[in-house]
C-alpha cells in the first residue's frame, strides 16, 4: 500500500513535464478545440501527426498511453457504428434490409475514431500524465481565481482537493483493513445476489464513515492550531512563473490551430458533414 | 500580566456529558519558565490532554487563571485574533501523525503554517528548509507524506510548527502511536529543539522513560497535581506513581526492591545504564567485603 498513486502521473524529465501547469490546462483545452475543428482528411492527418509528436515528446511508454484509451473504447466503437449507419450520402456501398452503408459513413466513422483517440491521448499527455495532482490543483486555483470577484470559494475548493488527495490513499488503506477485519469475522463479500452484496458493505461503510469524521475533526483542529483562517491573507511558498518555453508551446499550438482551419478550407478530400 | 511564561492558577475545566457536569481539571496551579522541558505524566482520564488543549486555546477554562506567553486565556471575552496570535507562538503536536498533515508533499505541508501567517514567499522557502534541516528531514523535502514512517510524519509535523517559529511546543502524546524507533526520533528532535533553539517543550505522555529525560516532571491524577519535581525526585517515590495509576520504571522498581532486601544502593537511577552501574558497584563492594 506504500505506492498508492492517484491519477495517472508518470514521472519523467520531458519538455511536457517542464511546462507550467496553468499553461498545460490552457493548452489541452486548445488542443481539444482543435480536434473538434478538424473536418477533412488533411486536417485529421495533421491531428494524428501532432498527437504522435506529443507522444514522442512526453517520453511515456506507449503501453501506458494505450491504457488511457481503454476506458473510452466502448464510446469509440459505439460512435463509430452509429456514424457508419446513420450517415447518408451519395455513394451507396452496402445495403441490407434497413441498414445502408455509404462511403461518407465510413469516412465519418473513421474521422470520429481519430477525433476521440487524439482528444483522449492529447489531453492526457498534456495534463494527467505529465502533471502531478498537486500542480493540477494549484493550476486550477490560479486559473479560477478571477472568479473570486463573483464570490466563488475558489481557495476553499482547492483546499478541499488538496485534502482529498492527501486522504484518499489513507482511506483506501483503512477500507482494506476494515474489510480484512470483517472477513476475519466470517463476512464473505463475494456471495449472494446484488442486494446481499450491498448489505455486506454496510459493516464496512459505517466504521469508515465514523473514522472519517474523527479524522476530519482532528485535522480541522490541527489546521486551526496552525493558524489556518481560510484563503484571506494567505501567501504561497512557490509562486509559479511562466517561462519562455510556455510561450513557445502556446504559439506552436495556436499555429497548429490556424493550420487546422486552413487545411479545412484548402485541403482536399471528403469534408465531414457535422 | 504574569511573569512566568506559562502561569496557571486554580485552573478548573469540565465538560458536559448528557447534561451532567464532569470535572476534568479540579484546581491546578503551576508555572513554567521559558526554555524548560516539562513532561506531564498521568494515566488515561487524568486530565493531561485537557491541560494541553487549554494551553493552546482549543478549550476554554471554566475557572482560574491561565496565562500563556502573555495571553490571558482565562478571559471569557478573548477574541479570535488573540487566539490566533497565541497559536503563532504555541505549536501543538497531536497523537495521530496522519491526521495533522495537510498536504501530500512534505515541504508543502511544512509551508502550510507560514503560508497561513502571510509570510513572503522567499522567507517561507528559507523557513521550510531550515525547519526540515532541524528535524533531519531535508532529504525527504519532495517526498510523499503517505510514504513516510510514523516517526518521520511526526517530525514533519514538528517541522511544520518550527516553520512558524513558536516559542512553546506542546506534544499531546505525540509518540503514543509510534514504534520505538519513531519514538526515539521524535524525542531526540524535541530535545534538540529545546537545547539548541531554546523552545519551551511541554510533553504530555505516559511513557516513563520519556518523562525521565525531561528537566521536570508533573504528575497528574484525577484532575489534580500529585507531584511536581525533577525526574529523580518523582521516580524515587514508587508508591506515589502507583497511586497515580502509572507504571513504575523498571530501574526504579528494581533498585527499590533491592533496597527492601537490605542492599544499600546509592542514588536514583533514571536509565538502564545508570541502574546497571549502581547494581554492579554494589555487587563488587559486597564481594570485596
JSON list of N, CA and C in Angstrom, two decimals, chain A residues 1-4 134 138 159 162-163 165-167 169-170 173 214-216 218-230 232-239, chain B residues 56 58 81 84 87-88 94 96-104 107 109-119 121 124-125 128 145-148 160-161 164:
[
{"chain": "A", "resi": 1, "resn": "UNK", "atom": "N", "xyz": [0.83, -1.21, 0.00]},
{"chain": "A", "resi": 1, "resn": "UNK", "atom": "CA", "xyz": [0.00, 0.00, 0.00]},
{"chain": "A", "resi": 1, "resn": "UNK", "atom": "C", "xyz": [0.86, 1.25, 0.00]},
{"chain": "A", "resi": 2, "resn": "UNK", "atom": "N", "xyz": [2.17, 1.06, -0.06]},
{"chain": "A", "resi": 2, "resn": "UNK", "atom": "CA", "xyz": [3.06, 2.22, 0.07]},
{"chain": "A", "resi": 2, "resn": "UNK", "atom": "C", "xyz": [3.04, 3.08, -1.17]},
{"chain": "A", "resi": 3, "resn": "UNK", "atom": "N", "xyz": [2.68, 2.49, -2.30]},
{"chain": "A", "resi": 3, "resn": "UNK", "atom": "CA", "xyz": [2.79, 3.26, -3.54]},
{"chain": "A", "resi": 3, "resn": "UNK", "atom": "C", "xyz": [1.42, 3.52, -4.15]},
{"chain": "A", "resi": 4, "resn": "UNK", "atom": "N", "xyz": [0.50, 3.99, -3.32]},
{"chain": "A", "resi": 4, "resn": "UNK", "atom": "CA", "xyz": [-0.80, 4.36, -3.86]},
{"chain": "A", "resi": 4, "resn": "UNK", "atom": "C", "xyz": [-0.59, 5.60, -4.71]},
{"chain": "A", "resi": 134, "resn": "UNK", "atom": "N", "xyz": [-1.10, 17.71, -7.41]},
{"chain": "A", "resi": 134, "resn": "UNK", "atom": "CA", "xyz": [-0.93, 18.96, -6.66]},
{"chain": "A", "resi": 134, "resn": "UNK", "atom": "C", "xyz": [-0.76, 20.13, -7.60]},
{"chain": "A", "resi": 138, "resn": "UNK", "atom": "N", "xyz": [-3.22, 23.39, -7.91]},
{"chain": "A", "resi": 138, "resn": "UNK", "atom": "CA", "xyz": [-2.73, 24.78, -7.85]},
{"chain": "A", "resi": 138, "resn": "UNK", "atom": "C", "xyz": [-3.07, 25.54, -9.12]},
{"chain": "A", "resi": 159, "resn": "UNK", "atom": "N", "xyz": [-8.46, 23.85, -1.55]},
{"chain": "A", "resi": 159, "resn": "UNK", "atom": "CA", "xyz": [-8.07, 23.23, -0.29]},
{"chain": "A", "resi": 159, "resn": "UNK", "atom": "C", "xyz": [-8.75, 21.87, -0.13]},
{"chain": "A", "resi": 162, "resn": "UNK", "atom": "N", "xyz": [-6.91, 19.44, -2.25]},
{"chain": "A", "resi": 162, "resn": "UNK", "atom": "CA", "xyz": [-5.63, 19.06, -1.65]},
{"chain": "A", "resi": 162, "resn": "UNK", "atom": "C", "xyz": [-5.84, 18.04, -0.54]},
{"chain": "A", "resi": 163, "resn": "UNK", "atom": "N", "xyz": [-6.83, 18.31, 0.32]},
{"chain": "A", "resi": 163, "resn": "UNK", "atom": "CA", "xyz": [-7.06, 17.40, 1.44]},
{"chain": "A", "resi": 163, "resn": "UNK", "atom": "C", "xyz": [-7.56, 16.06, 0.94]},
{"chain": "A", "resi": 165, "resn": "UNK", "atom": "N", "xyz": [-6.83, 14.69, -1.89]},
{"chain": "A", "resi": 165, "resn": "UNK", "atom": "CA", "xyz": [-5.67, 13.99, -2.45]},
{"chain": "A", "resi": 165, "resn": "UNK", "atom": "C", "xyz": [-4.84, 13.36, -1.35]},
{"chain": "A", "resi": 166, "resn": "UNK", "atom": "N", "xyz": [-4.77, 14.05, -0.21]},
{"chain": "A", "resi": 166, "resn": "UNK", "atom": "CA", "xyz": [-3.96, 13.56, 0.89]},
{"chain": "A", "resi": 166, "resn": "UNK", "atom": "C", "xyz": [-4.64, 12.37, 1.55]},
{"chain": "A", "resi": 167, "resn": "UNK", "atom": "N", "xyz": [-5.99, 12.40, 1.66]},
{"chain": "A", "resi": 167, "resn": "UNK", "atom": "CA", "xyz": [-6.66, 11.39, 2.47]},
{"chain": "A", "resi": 167, "resn": "UNK", "atom": "C", "xyz": [-7.19, 10.19, 1.69]},
{"chain": "A", "resi": 169, "resn": "UNK", "atom": "N", "xyz": [-5.64, 8.01, -0.29]},
{"chain": "A", "resi": 169, "resn": "UNK", "atom": "CA", "xyz": [-4.84, 6.80, -0.06]},
{"chain": "A", "resi": 169, "resn": "UNK", "atom": "C", "xyz": [-5.02, 6.26, 1.36]},
{"chain": "A", "resi": 170, "resn": "UNK", "atom": "N", "xyz": [-5.11, 7.16, 2.34]},
{"chain": "A", "resi": 170, "resn": "UNK", "atom": "CA", "xyz": [-5.29, 6.72, 3.72]},
{"chain": "A", "resi": 170, "resn": "UNK", "atom": "C", "xyz": [-6.61, 5.97, 3.89]},
{"chain": "A", "resi": 173, "resn": "UNK", "atom": "N", "xyz": [-6.57, 2.56, 2.32]},
{"chain": "A", "resi": 173, "resn": "UNK", "atom": "CA", "xyz": [-5.84, 1.64, 3.18]},
{"chain": "A", "resi": 173, "resn": "UNK", "atom": "C", "xyz": [-6.74, 1.18, 4.32]},
{"chain": "A", "resi": 214, "resn": "UNK", "atom": "N", "xyz": [-13.98, 11.37, 12.46]},
{"chain": "A", "resi": 214, "resn": "UNK", "atom": "CA", "xyz": [-13.00, 11.62, 13.51]},
{"chain": "A", "resi": 214, "resn": "UNK", "atom": "C", "xyz": [-11.75, 12.26, 12.92]},
{"chain": "A", "resi": 215, "resn": "UNK", "atom": "N", "xyz": [-11.31, 11.71, 11.80]},
{"chain": "A", "resi": 215, "resn": "UNK", "atom": "CA", "xyz": [-10.14, 12.29, 11.13]},
{"chain": "A", "resi": 215, "resn": "UNK", "atom": "C", "xyz": [-10.38, 13.74, 10.76]},
{"chain": "A", "resi": 216, "resn": "UNK", "atom": "N", "xyz": [-11.56, 14.01, 10.18]},
{"chain": "A", "resi": 216, "resn": "UNK", "atom": "CA", "xyz": [-11.88, 15.37, 9.74]},
{"chain": "A", "resi": 216, "resn": "UNK", "atom": "C", "xyz": [-11.83, 16.32, 10.93]},
{"chain": "A", "resi": 218, "resn": "UNK", "atom": "N", "xyz": [-10.15, 15.94, 13.79]},
{"chain": "A", "resi": 218, "resn": "UNK", "atom": "CA", "xyz": [-8.77, 16.13, 14.25]},
{"chain": "A", "resi": 218, "resn": "UNK", "atom": "C", "xyz": [-7.99, 17.02, 13.29]},
{"chain": "A", "resi": 219, "resn": "UNK", "atom": "N", "xyz": [-8.21, 16.81, 12.00]},
{"chain": "A", "resi": 219, "resn": "UNK", "atom": "CA", "xyz": [-7.48, 17.61, 11.02]},
{"chain": "A", "resi": 219, "resn": "UNK", "atom": "C", "xyz": [-7.88, 19.08, 11.13]},
{"chain": "A", "resi": 220, "resn": "UNK", "atom": "N", "xyz": [-9.17, 19.31, 11.33]},
{"chain": "A", "resi": 220, "resn": "UNK", "atom": "CA", "xyz": [-9.65, 20.70, 11.44]},
{"chain": "A", "resi": 220, "resn": "UNK", "atom": "C", "xyz": [-8.98, 21.38, 12.64]},
{"chain": "A", "resi": 221, "resn": "UNK", "atom": "N", "xyz": [-8.90, 20.67, 13.77]},
{"chain": "A", "resi": 221, "resn": "UNK", "atom": "CA", "xyz": [-8.24, 21.23, 14.95]},
{"chain": "A", "resi": 221, "resn": "UNK", "atom": "C", "xyz": [-6.78, 21.52, 14.64]},
{"chain": "A", "resi": 222, "resn": "UNK", "atom": "N", "xyz": [-6.11, 20.56, 14.01]},
{"chain": "A", "resi": 222, "resn": "UNK", "atom": "CA", "xyz": [-4.69, 20.74, 13.71]},
{"chain": "A", "resi": 222, "resn": "UNK", "atom": "C", "xyz": [-4.50, 21.93, 12.78]},
{"chain": "A", "resi": 223, "resn": "UNK", "atom": "N", "xyz": [-5.40, 22.09, 11.80]},
{"chain": "A", "resi": 223, "resn": "UNK", "atom": "CA", "xyz": [-5.27, 23.21, 10.87]},
{"chain": "A", "resi": 223, "resn": "UNK", "atom": "C", "xyz": [-5.48, 24.53, 11.58]},
{"chain": "A", "resi": 224, "resn": "UNK", "atom": "N", "xyz": [-6.45, 24.56, 12.49]},
{"chain": "A", "resi": 224, "resn": "UNK", "atom": "CA", "xyz": [-6.68, 25.79, 13.25]},
{"chain": "A", "resi": 224, "resn": "UNK", "atom": "C", "xyz": [-5.46, 26.13, 14.10]},
{"chain": "A", "resi": 225, "resn": "UNK", "atom": "N", "xyz": [-4.86, 25.07, 14.68]},
{"chain": "A", "resi": 225, "resn": "UNK", "atom": "CA", "xyz": [-3.68, 25.30, 15.51]},
{"chain": "A", "resi": 225, "resn": "UNK", "atom": "C", "xyz": [-2.52, 25.82, 14.68]},
{"chain": "A", "resi": 226, "resn": "UNK", "atom": "N", "xyz": [-2.56, 25.56, 13.39]},
{"chain": "A", "resi": 226, "resn": "UNK", "atom": "CA", "xyz": [-1.50, 26.09, 12.52]},
{"chain": "A", "resi": 226, "resn": "UNK", "atom": "C", "xyz": [-1.97, 27.38, 11.86]},
{"chain": "A", "resi": 227, "resn": "UNK", "atom": "N", "xyz": [-2.88, 28.06, 12.54]},
{"chain": "A", "resi": 227, "resn": "UNK", "atom": "CA", "xyz": [-3.30, 29.41, 12.15]},
{"chain": "A", "resi": 227, "resn": "UNK", "atom": "C", "xyz": [-4.02, 29.48, 10.82]},
{"chain": "A", "resi": 228, "resn": "UNK", "atom": "N", "xyz": [-4.71, 28.40, 10.43]},
{"chain": "A", "resi": 228, "resn": "UNK", "atom": "CA", "xyz": [-5.45, 28.46, 9.18]},
{"chain": "A", "resi": 228, "resn": "UNK", "atom": "C", "xyz": [-6.74, 29.23, 9.39]},
{"chain": "A", "resi": 229, "resn": "UNK", "atom": "N", "xyz": [-6.96, 30.25, 8.55]},
{"chain": "A", "resi": 229, "resn": "UNK", "atom": "CA", "xyz": [-8.19, 31.03, 8.64]},
{"chain": "A", "resi": 229, "resn": "UNK", "atom": "C", "xyz": [-8.79, 31.24, 7.26]},
{"chain": "A", "resi": 230, "resn": "UNK", "atom": "N", "xyz": [-8.69, 30.24, 6.42]},
{"chain": "A", "resi": 230, "resn": "UNK", "atom": "CA", "xyz": [-9.20, 30.40, 5.07]},
{"chain": "A", "resi": 230, "resn": "UNK", "atom": "C", "xyz": [-8.18, 31.08, 4.17]},
{"chain": "A", "resi": 232, "resn": "UNK", "atom": "N", "xyz": [-7.87, 34.10, 3.10]},
{"chain": "A", "resi": 232, "resn": "UNK", "atom": "CA", "xyz": [-7.58, 35.52, 3.27]},
{"chain": "A", "resi": 232, "resn": "UNK", "atom": "C", "xyz": [-6.19, 35.75, 3.84]},
{"chain": "A", "resi": 233, "resn": "UNK", "atom": "N", "xyz": [-5.41, 36.61, 3.21]},
{"chain": "A", "resi": 233, "resn": "UNK", "atom": "CA", "xyz": [-4.09, 36.96, 3.73]},
{"chain": "A", "resi": 233, "resn": "UNK", "atom": "C", "xyz": [-3.08, 35.85, 3.64]},
{"chain": "A", "resi": 234, "resn": "UNK", "atom": "N", "xyz": [-3.41, 34.79, 2.88]},
{"chain": "A", "resi": 234, "resn": "UNK", "atom": "CA", "xyz": [-2.50, 33.67, 2.77]},
{"chain": "A", "resi": 234, "resn": "UNK", "atom": "C", "xyz": [-1.47, 33.93, 1.68]},
{"chain": "A", "resi": 235, "resn": "UNK", "atom": "N", "xyz": [-0.24, 33.47, 1.90]},
{"chain": "A", "resi": 235, "resn": "UNK", "atom": "CA", "xyz": [0.76, 33.56, 0.85]},
{"chain": "A", "resi": 235, "resn": "UNK", "atom": "C", "xyz": [1.09, 32.15, 0.39]},
{"chain": "A", "resi": 236, "resn": "UNK", "atom": "N", "xyz": [1.91, 32.05, -0.63]},
{"chain": "A", "resi": 236, "resn": "UNK", "atom": "CA", "xyz": [2.28, 30.74, -1.15]},
{"chain": "A", "resi": 236, "resn": "UNK", "atom": "C", "xyz": [3.80, 30.62, -1.14]},
{"chain": "A", "resi": 237, "resn": "UNK", "atom": "N", "xyz": [4.29, 29.41, -0.86]},
{"chain": "A", "resi": 237, "resn": "UNK", "atom": "CA", "xyz": [5.74, 29.23, -0.85]},
{"chain": "A", "resi": 237, "resn": "UNK", "atom": "C", "xyz": [6.29, 29.35, -2.27]},
{"chain": "A", "resi": 238, "resn": "UNK", "atom": "N", "xyz": [5.66, 28.65, -3.20]},
{"chain": "A", "resi": 238, "resn": "UNK", "atom": "CA", "xyz": [6.17, 28.69, -4.57]},
{"chain": "A", "resi": 238, "resn": "UNK", "atom": "C", "xyz": [5.18, 29.46, -5.44]},
{"chain": "A", "resi": 239, "resn": "UNK", "atom": "N", "xyz": [5.67, 30.53, -6.03]},
{"chain": "A", "resi": 239, "resn": "UNK", "atom": "CA", "xyz": [4.86, 31.27, -7.00]},
{"chain": "A", "resi": 239, "resn": "UNK", "atom": "C", "xyz": [5.32, 30.83, -8.37]},
{"chain": "B", "resi": 56, "resn": "UNK", "atom": "N", "xyz": [-3.43, 25.71, 24.51]},
{"chain": "B", "resi": 56, "resn": "UNK", "atom": "CA", "xyz": [-3.41, 26.17, 23.13]},
{"chain": "B", "resi": 56, "resn": "UNK", "atom": "C", "xyz": [-4.71, 26.85, 22.72]},
{"chain": "B", "resi": 58, "resn": "UNK", "atom": "N", "xyz": [-7.61, 25.63, 22.51]},
{"chain": "B", "resi": 58, "resn": "UNK", "atom": "CA", "xyz": [-8.62, 24.78, 21.86]},
{"chain": "B", "resi": 58, "resn": "UNK", "atom": "C", "xyz": [-9.82, 24.66, 22.78]},
{"chain": "B", "resi": 81, "resn": "UNK", "atom": "N", "xyz": [-8.75, 36.95, 17.31]},
{"chain": "B", "resi": 81, "resn": "UNK", "atom": "CA", "xyz": [-7.45, 37.45, 16.91]},
{"chain": "B", "resi": 81, "resn": "UNK", "atom": "C", "xyz": [-6.37, 37.14, 17.95]},
{"chain": "B", "resi": 84, "resn": "UNK", "atom": "N", "xyz": [-5.49, 33.55, 17.70]},
{"chain": "B", "resi": 84, "resn": "UNK", "atom": "CA", "xyz": [-4.64, 33.42, 16.51]},
{"chain": "B", "resi": 84, "resn": "UNK", "atom": "C", "xyz": [-3.21, 33.83, 16.86]},
{"chain": "B", "resi": 87, "resn": "UNK", "atom": "N", "xyz": [-1.55, 31.19, 18.92]},
{"chain": "B", "resi": 87, "resn": "UNK", "atom": "CA", "xyz": [-1.17, 29.98, 18.19]},
{"chain": "B", "resi": 87, "resn": "UNK", "atom": "C", "xyz": [0.04, 30.19, 17.30]},
{"chain": "B", "resi": 88, "resn": "UNK", "atom": "N", "xyz": [0.37, 31.45, 17.01]},
{"chain": "B", "resi": 88, "resn": "UNK", "atom": "CA", "xyz": [1.63, 31.70, 16.30]},
{"chain": "B", "resi": 88, "resn": "UNK", "atom": "C", "xyz": [2.79, 31.32, 17.18]},
{"chain": "B", "resi": 94, "resn": "UNK", "atom": "N", "xyz": [0.02, 16.59, 17.66]},
{"chain": "B", "resi": 94, "resn": "UNK", "atom": "CA", "xyz": [-1.05, 15.69, 18.11]},
{"chain": "B", "resi": 94, "resn": "UNK", "atom": "C", "xyz": [-0.61, 14.24, 18.05]},
{"chain": "B", "resi": 96, "resn": "UNK", "atom": "N", "xyz": [-2.09, 11.47, 16.47]},
{"chain": "B", "resi": 96, "resn": "UNK", "atom": "CA", "xyz": [-2.13, 10.72, 15.23]},
{"chain": "B", "resi": 96, "resn": "UNK", "atom": "C", "xyz": [-1.37, 11.46, 14.13]},
{"chain": "B", "resi": 97, "resn": "UNK", "atom": "N", "xyz": [-0.24, 10.89, 13.67]},
{"chain": "B", "resi": 97, "resn": "UNK", "atom": "CA", "xyz": [0.55, 11.61, 12.68]},
{"chain": "B", "resi": 97, "resn": "UNK", "atom": "C", "xyz": [-0.21, 11.82, 11.37]},
{"chain": "B", "resi": 98, "resn": "UNK", "atom": "N", "xyz": [-1.16, 10.93, 11.06]},
{"chain": "B", "resi": 98, "resn": "UNK", "atom": "CA", "xyz": [-1.86, 11.05, 9.78]},
{"chain": "B", "resi": 98, "resn": "UNK", "atom": "C", "xyz": [-2.85, 12.19, 9.75]},
{"chain": "B", "resi": 99, "resn": "UNK", "atom": "N", "xyz": [-3.42, 12.51, 10.91]},
{"chain": "B", "resi": 99, "resn": "UNK", "atom": "CA", "xyz": [-4.50, 13.49, 10.91]},
{"chain": "B", "resi": 99, "resn": "UNK", "atom": "C", "xyz": [-4.05, 14.92, 11.17]},
{"chain": "B", "resi": 100, "resn": "UNK", "atom": "N", "xyz": [-2.76, 15.19, 11.05]},
{"chain": "B", "resi": 100, "resn": "UNK", "atom": "CA", "xyz": [-2.34, 16.59, 11.21]},
{"chain": "B", "resi": 100, "resn": "UNK", "atom": "C", "xyz": [-1.52, 17.11, 10.05]},
{"chain": "B", "resi": 101, "resn": "UNK", "atom": "N", "xyz": [-1.27, 16.25, 9.07]},
{"chain": "B", "resi": 101, "resn": "UNK", "atom": "CA", "xyz": [-0.59, 16.73, 7.87]},
{"chain": "B", "resi": 101, "resn": "UNK", "atom": "C", "xyz": [-1.64, 17.09, 6.83]},
{"chain": "B", "resi": 102, "resn": "UNK", "atom": "N", "xyz": [-1.45, 18.23, 6.18]},
{"chain": "B", "resi": 102, "resn": "UNK", "atom": "CA", "xyz": [-2.48, 18.74, 5.27]},
{"chain": "B", "resi": 102, "resn": "UNK", "atom": "C", "xyz": [-2.15, 18.42, 3.82]},
{"chain": "B", "resi": 103, "resn": "UNK", "atom": "N", "xyz": [-0.88, 18.57, 3.45]},
{"chain": "B", "resi": 103, "resn": "UNK", "atom": "CA", "xyz": [-0.51, 18.44, 2.04]},
{"chain": "B", "resi": 103, "resn": "UNK", "atom": "C", "xyz": [0.11, 17.09, 1.76]},
{"chain": "B", "resi": 104, "resn": "UNK", "atom": "N", "xyz": [0.19, 16.76, 0.49]},
{"chain": "B", "resi": 104, "resn": "UNK", "atom": "CA", "xyz": [0.71, 15.46, 0.08]},
{"chain": "B", "resi": 104, "resn": "UNK", "atom": "C", "xyz": [2.24, 15.47, 0.03]},
{"chain": "B", "resi": 107, "resn": "UNK", "atom": "N", "xyz": [7.41, 19.22, 1.86]},
{"chain": "B", "resi": 107, "resn": "UNK", "atom": "CA", "xyz": [7.74, 20.63, 2.02]},
{"chain": "B", "resi": 107, "resn": "UNK", "atom": "C", "xyz": [6.50, 21.52, 1.90]},
{"chain": "B", "resi": 109, "resn": "UNK", "atom": "N", "xyz": [3.63, 20.71, 3.07]},
{"chain": "B", "resi": 109, "resn": "UNK", "atom": "CA", "xyz": [2.98, 20.65, 4.37]},
{"chain": "B", "resi": 109, "resn": "UNK", "atom": "C", "xyz": [3.69, 21.55, 5.38]},
{"chain": "B", "resi": 110, "resn": "UNK", "atom": "N", "xyz": [5.02, 21.53, 5.35]},
{"chain": "B", "resi": 110, "resn": "UNK", "atom": "CA", "xyz": [5.77, 22.38, 6.27]},
{"chain": "B", "resi": 110, "resn": "UNK", "atom": "C", "xyz": [5.47, 23.85, 5.99]},
{"chain": "B", "resi": 111, "resn": "UNK", "atom": "N", "xyz": [5.21, 24.16, 4.71]},
{"chain": "B", "resi": 111, "resn": "UNK", "atom": "CA", "xyz": [4.95, 25.55, 4.34]},
{"chain": "B", "resi": 111, "resn": "UNK", "atom": "C", "xyz": [3.55, 26.01, 4.74]},
{"chain": "B", "resi": 112, "resn": "UNK", "atom": "N", "xyz": [2.68, 25.06, 5.09]},
{"chain": "B", "resi": 112, "resn": "UNK", "atom": "CA", "xyz": [1.27, 25.40, 5.36]},
{"chain": "B", "resi": 112, "resn": "UNK", "atom": "C", "xyz": [1.13, 26.47, 6.44]},
{"chain": "B", "resi": 113, "resn": "UNK", "atom": "N", "xyz": [1.84, 26.30, 7.56]},
{"chain": "B", "resi": 113, "resn": "UNK", "atom": "CA", "xyz": [1.74, 27.27, 8.66]},
{"chain": "B", "resi": 113, "resn": "UNK", "atom": "C", "xyz": [2.18, 28.67, 8.26]},
{"chain": "B", "resi": 114, "resn": "UNK", "atom": "N", "xyz": [3.44, 28.82, 7.81]},
{"chain": "B", "resi": 114, "resn": "UNK", "atom": "CA", "xyz": [3.89, 30.16, 7.38]},
{"chain": "B", "resi": 114, "resn": "UNK", "atom": "C", "xyz": [3.02, 30.76, 6.29]},
{"chain": "B", "resi": 115, "resn": "UNK", "atom": "N", "xyz": [2.47, 29.92, 5.41]},
{"chain": "B", "resi": 115, "resn": "UNK", "atom": "CA", "xyz": [1.58, 30.44, 4.36]},
{"chain": "B", "resi": 115, "resn": "UNK", "atom": "C", "xyz": [0.34, 31.06, 5.00]},
{"chain": "B", "resi": 116, "resn": "UNK", "atom": "N", "xyz": [-0.16, 30.40, 6.05]},
{"chain": "B", "resi": 116, "resn": "UNK", "atom": "CA", "xyz": [-1.33, 30.95, 6.75]},
{"chain": "B", "resi": 116, "resn": "UNK", "atom": "C", "xyz": [-1.01, 32.28, 7.41]},
{"chain": "B", "resi": 117, "resn": "UNK", "atom": "N", "xyz": [0.24, 32.43, 7.85]},
{"chain": "B", "resi": 117, "resn": "UNK", "atom": "CA", "xyz": [0.63, 33.66, 8.54]},
{"chain": "B", "resi": 117, "resn": "UNK", "atom": "C", "xyz": [0.87, 34.80, 7.55]},
{"chain": "B", "resi": 118, "resn": "UNK", "atom": "N", "xyz": [0.89, 34.47, 6.26]},
{"chain": "B", "resi": 118, "resn": "UNK", "atom": "CA", "xyz": [1.11, 35.52, 5.27]},
{"chain": "B", "resi": 118, "resn": "UNK", "atom": "C", "xyz": [2.56, 35.93, 5.14]},
{"chain": "B", "resi": 119, "resn": "UNK", "atom": "N", "xyz": [3.48, 34.99, 5.44]},
{"chain": "B", "resi": 119, "resn": "UNK", "atom": "CA", "xyz": [4.91, 35.27, 5.31]},
{"chain": "B", "resi": 119, "resn": "UNK", "atom": "C", "xyz": [5.26, 35.37, 3.82]},
{"chain": "B", "resi": 121, "resn": "UNK", "atom": "N", "xyz": [6.92, 34.85, 0.19]},
{"chain": "B", "resi": 121, "resn": "UNK", "atom": "CA", "xyz": [7.32, 33.57, -0.40]},
{"chain": "B", "resi": 121, "resn": "UNK", "atom": "C", "xyz": [8.78, 33.19, -0.17]},
{"chain": "B", "resi": 124, "resn": "UNK", "atom": "N", "xyz": [9.33, 32.04, 3.30]},
{"chain": "B", "resi": 124, "resn": "UNK", "atom": "CA", "xyz": [8.74, 30.73, 3.58]},
{"chain": "B", "resi": 124, "resn": "UNK", "atom": "C", "xyz": [9.73, 29.64, 3.17]},
{"chain": "B", "resi": 125, "resn": "UNK", "atom": "N", "xyz": [10.30, 29.81, 1.95]},
{"chain": "B", "resi": 125, "resn": "UNK", "atom": "CA", "xyz": [11.28, 28.85, 1.44]},
{"chain": "B", "resi": 125, "resn": "UNK", "atom": "C", "xyz": [12.41, 28.65, 2.46]},
{"chain": "B", "resi": 128, "resn": "UNK", "atom": "N", "xyz": [11.17, 26.87, 5.61]},
{"chain": "B", "resi": 128, "resn": "UNK", "atom": "CA", "xyz": [10.88, 25.45, 5.37]},
{"chain": "B", "resi": 128, "resn": "UNK", "atom": "C", "xyz": [12.19, 24.66, 5.33]},
{"chain": "B", "resi": 145, "resn": "UNK", "atom": "N", "xyz": [3.98, 12.41, 1.67]},
{"chain": "B", "resi": 145, "resn": "UNK", "atom": "CA", "xyz": [3.82, 12.19, 3.11]},
{"chain": "B", "resi": 145, "resn": "UNK", "atom": "C", "xyz": [3.28, 10.80, 3.42]},
{"chain": "B", "resi": 146, "resn": "UNK", "atom": "N", "xyz": [2.53, 10.21, 2.48]},
{"chain": "B", "resi": 146, "resn": "UNK", "atom": "CA", "xyz": [1.96, 8.89, 2.75]},
{"chain": "B", "resi": 146, "resn": "UNK", "atom": "C", "xyz": [3.02, 7.79, 2.74]},
{"chain": "B", "resi": 147, "resn": "UNK", "atom": "N", "xyz": [4.19, 8.09, 2.20]},
{"chain": "B", "resi": 147, "resn": "UNK", "atom": "CA", "xyz": [5.22, 7.06, 2.13]},
{"chain": "B", "resi": 147, "resn": "UNK", "atom": "C", "xyz": [6.18, 7.12, 3.31]},
{"chain": "B", "resi": 148, "resn": "UNK", "atom": "N", "xyz": [5.95, 7.99, 4.29]},
{"chain": "B", "resi": 148, "resn": "UNK", "atom": "CA", "xyz": [6.86, 8.12, 5.42]},
{"chain": "B", "resi": 148, "resn": "UNK", "atom": "C", "xyz": [6.45, 7.20, 6.56]},
{"chain": "B", "resi": 160, "resn": "UNK", "atom": "N", "xyz": [6.69, 21.53, 10.57]},
{"chain": "B", "resi": 160, "resn": "UNK", "atom": "CA", "xyz": [5.62, 22.45, 10.19]},
{"chain": "B", "resi": 160, "resn": "UNK", "atom": "C", "xyz": [5.37, 23.50, 11.26]},
{"chain": "B", "resi": 161, "resn": "UNK", "atom": "N", "xyz": [5.58, 23.10, 12.52]},
{"chain": "B", "resi": 161, "resn": "UNK", "atom": "CA", "xyz": [5.40, 24.05, 13.63]},
{"chain": "B", "resi": 161, "resn": "UNK", "atom": "C", "xyz": [6.63, 24.95, 13.75]},
{"chain": "B", "resi": 164, "resn": "UNK", "atom": "N", "xyz": [6.83, 28.04, 11.85]},
{"chain": "B", "resi": 164, "resn": "UNK", "atom": "CA", "xyz": [6.07, 29.20, 12.33]},
{"chain": "B", "resi": 164, "resn": "UNK", "atom": "C", "xyz": [6.80, 29.89, 13.46]}
]
